[in-house]
Amino acid sequence: MTRFIRWQGLVAFITLSTLVAVILYFFAETLVKKAMVSSGEGVFGAEVNIAEVKLSYSPLQIKILGLQVTDKEIPSQNLFSFERATAGIDVWQYLFGKIIVDQVEVSQLEFSSARS
């Protein structure tokens, strides 16, 4: 069995996998925030602002703080905005092809409000 394993390749694989996992762990919130802003701008055709994104891993939960979506017809107003939104999913069921959302909470949701 040992003659079939290339130890240099195994060490390189483990090192690169660990490096990718560490980078994703420390920069996941920034990456998620940028992805949400760019996809939101693509969908709504206007500026999307997010103050902060927080991830927790056990259970998997995302918190979005301070989201504002500009109304493309009236740039001085928001299409909608909220102060905080929280969503959590069951990861184990997701691995089996089922999406089960455990919790969804949105606080201070406003439509057609003035931009700050």
PDB file of C-alpha atoms in Angstrom, residues 4-71:
ATOM      1  CA  PHE A   4       0.955   3.485  -4.142  1.00  0.00           C
ATOM      2  CA  ILE A   5       0.950   6.638  -2.008  1.00  0.00           C
ATOM      3  CA  ARG A   6       3.066   9.606  -3.054  1.00  0.00           C
ATOM      4  CA  TRP A   7       3.855  11.218   0.264  1.00  0.00           C
ATOM      5  CA  GLN A   8       4.920  14.512  -1.297  1.00  0.00           C
ATOM      6  CA  GLY A   9       1.574  14.782  -3.067  1.00  0.00           C
ATOM      7  CA  LEU A  10      -0.358  13.864   0.076  1.00  0.00           C
ATOM      8  CA  VAL A  11       1.510  16.498   2.107  1.00  0.00           C
ATOM      9  CA  ALA A  12       0.909  19.116  -0.608  1.00  0.00           C
ATOM     10  CA  PHE A  13      -2.806  18.212  -0.735  1.00  0.00           C
ATOM     11  CA  ILE A  14      -3.228  18.469   3.030  1.00  0.00           C
ATOM     12  CA  THR A  15      -1.297  21.754   3.141  1.00  0.00           C
ATOM     13  CA  LEU A  16      -3.333  23.349   0.343  1.00  0.00           C
ATOM     14  CA  SER A  17      -6.627  22.078   1.762  1.00  0.00           C
ATOM     15  CA  THR A  18      -5.760  23.504   5.175  1.00  0.00           C
ATOM     16  CA  LEU A  19      -4.733  26.831   3.625  1.00  0.00           C
ATOM     17  CA  VAL A  20      -8.000  27.105   1.676  1.00  0.00           C
ATOM     18  CA  ALA A  21     -10.043  26.204   4.782  1.00  0.00           C
ATOM     19  CA  VAL A  22      -8.246  28.827   6.898  1.00  0.00           C
ATOM     20  CA  ILE A  23      -8.676  31.528   4.245  1.00  0.00           C
ATOM     21  CA  LEU A  24     -12.382  30.718   3.887  1.00  0.00           C
ATOM     22  CA  TYR A  25     -12.851  30.697   7.663  1.00  0.00           C
ATOM     23  CA  PHE A  26     -11.308  34.130   8.145  1.00  0.00           C
ATOM     24  CA  PHE A  27     -12.642  35.808   4.978  1.00  0.00           C
ATOM     25  CA  ALA A  28     -16.007  34.055   4.539  1.00  0.00           C
ATOM     26  CA  GLU A  29     -18.018  36.997   5.868  1.00  0.00           C
ATOM     27  CA  THR A  30     -16.319  39.427   3.485  1.00  0.00           C
ATOM     28  CA  LEU A  31     -16.792  37.069   0.536  1.00  0.00           C
ATOM     29  CA  VAL A  32     -20.467  36.518   1.356  1.00  0.00           C
ATOM     30  CA  LYS A  33     -21.039  40.268   1.715  1.00  0.00           C
ATOM     31  CA  LYS A  34     -19.421  41.020  -1.659  1.00  0.00           C
ATOM     32  CA  ALA A  35     -21.384  38.217  -3.334  1.00  0.00           C
ATOM     33  CA  MET A  36     -24.666  39.476  -1.877  1.00  0.00           C
ATOM     34  CA  VAL A  37     -23.962  43.065  -2.940  1.00  0.00           C
ATOM     35  CA  SER A  38     -22.994  42.134  -6.495  1.00  0.00           C
ATOM     36  CA  SER A  39     -25.907  39.725  -6.991  1.00  0.00           C
ATOM     37  CA  GLY A  40     -28.345  42.216  -5.445  1.00  0.00           C
ATOM     38  CA  GLU A  41     -27.129  44.954  -7.765  1.00  0.00           C
ATOM     39  CA  GLY A  42     -27.586  42.593 -10.693  1.00  0.00           C
ATOM     40  CA  VAL A  43     -31.113  41.664  -9.667  1.00  0.00           C
ATOM     41  CA  PHE A  44     -32.406  45.120  -8.685  1.00  0.00           C
ATOM     42  CA  GLY A  45     -30.322  47.186 -11.117  1.00  0.00           C
ATOM     43  CA  ALA A  46     -29.442  49.680  -8.393  1.00  0.00           C
ATOM     44  CA  GLU A  47     -27.014  50.181  -5.534  1.00  0.00           C
ATOM     45  CA  VAL A  48     -27.156  47.720  -2.633  1.00  0.00           C
ATOM     46  CA  ASN A  49     -25.518  48.575   0.688  1.00  0.00           C
ATOM     47  CA  ILE A  50     -24.841  46.104   3.490  1.00  0.00           C
ATOM     48  CA  ALA A  51     -23.290  47.286   6.744  1.00  0.00           C
ATOM     49  CA  GLU A  52     -22.136  43.892   8.007  1.00  0.00           C
ATOM     50  CA  VAL A  53     -22.546  40.151   7.508  1.00  0.00           C
ATOM     51  CA  LYS A  54     -21.979  37.685  10.339  1.00  0.00           C
ATOM     52  CA  LEU A  55     -21.743  33.916   9.965  1.00  0.00           C
ATOM     53  CA  SER A  56     -22.001  31.320  12.678  1.00  0.00           C
ATOM     54  CA  TYR A  57     -21.188  27.733  11.863  1.00  0.00           C
ATOM     55  CA  SER A  58     -22.893  25.657  14.534  1.00  0.00           C
ATOM     56  CA  PRO A  59     -25.753  25.811  13.606  1.00  0.00           C
ATOM     57  CA  LEU A  60     -25.166  27.417  10.215  1.00  0.00           C
ATOM     58  CA  GLN A  61     -26.682  30.878  10.457  1.00  0.00           C
ATOM     59  CA  ILE A  62     -26.238  34.137   8.577  1.00  0.00           C
ATOM     60  CA  LYS A  63     -27.004  37.600   9.966  1.00  0.00           C
ATOM     61  CA  ILE A  64     -27.266  40.595   7.655  1.00  0.00           C
ATOM     62  CA  LEU A  65     -27.036  43.950   9.379  1.00  0.00           C
ATOM     63  CA  GLY A  66     -28.099  47.224   7.746  1.00  0.00           C
ATOM     64  CA  LEU A  67     -29.229  46.350   4.215  1.00  0.00           C
ATOM     65  CA  GLN A  68     -30.456  49.106   1.888  1.00  0.00           C
ATOM     66  CA  VAL A  69     -31.564  48.584  -1.710  1.00  0.00           C
ATOM     67  CA  THR A  70     -31.842  51.777  -3.764  1.00  0.00           C
ATOM     68  CA  ASP A  71     -34.920  52.360  -5.892  1.00  0.00           C
TER      69      ASP A  71
END
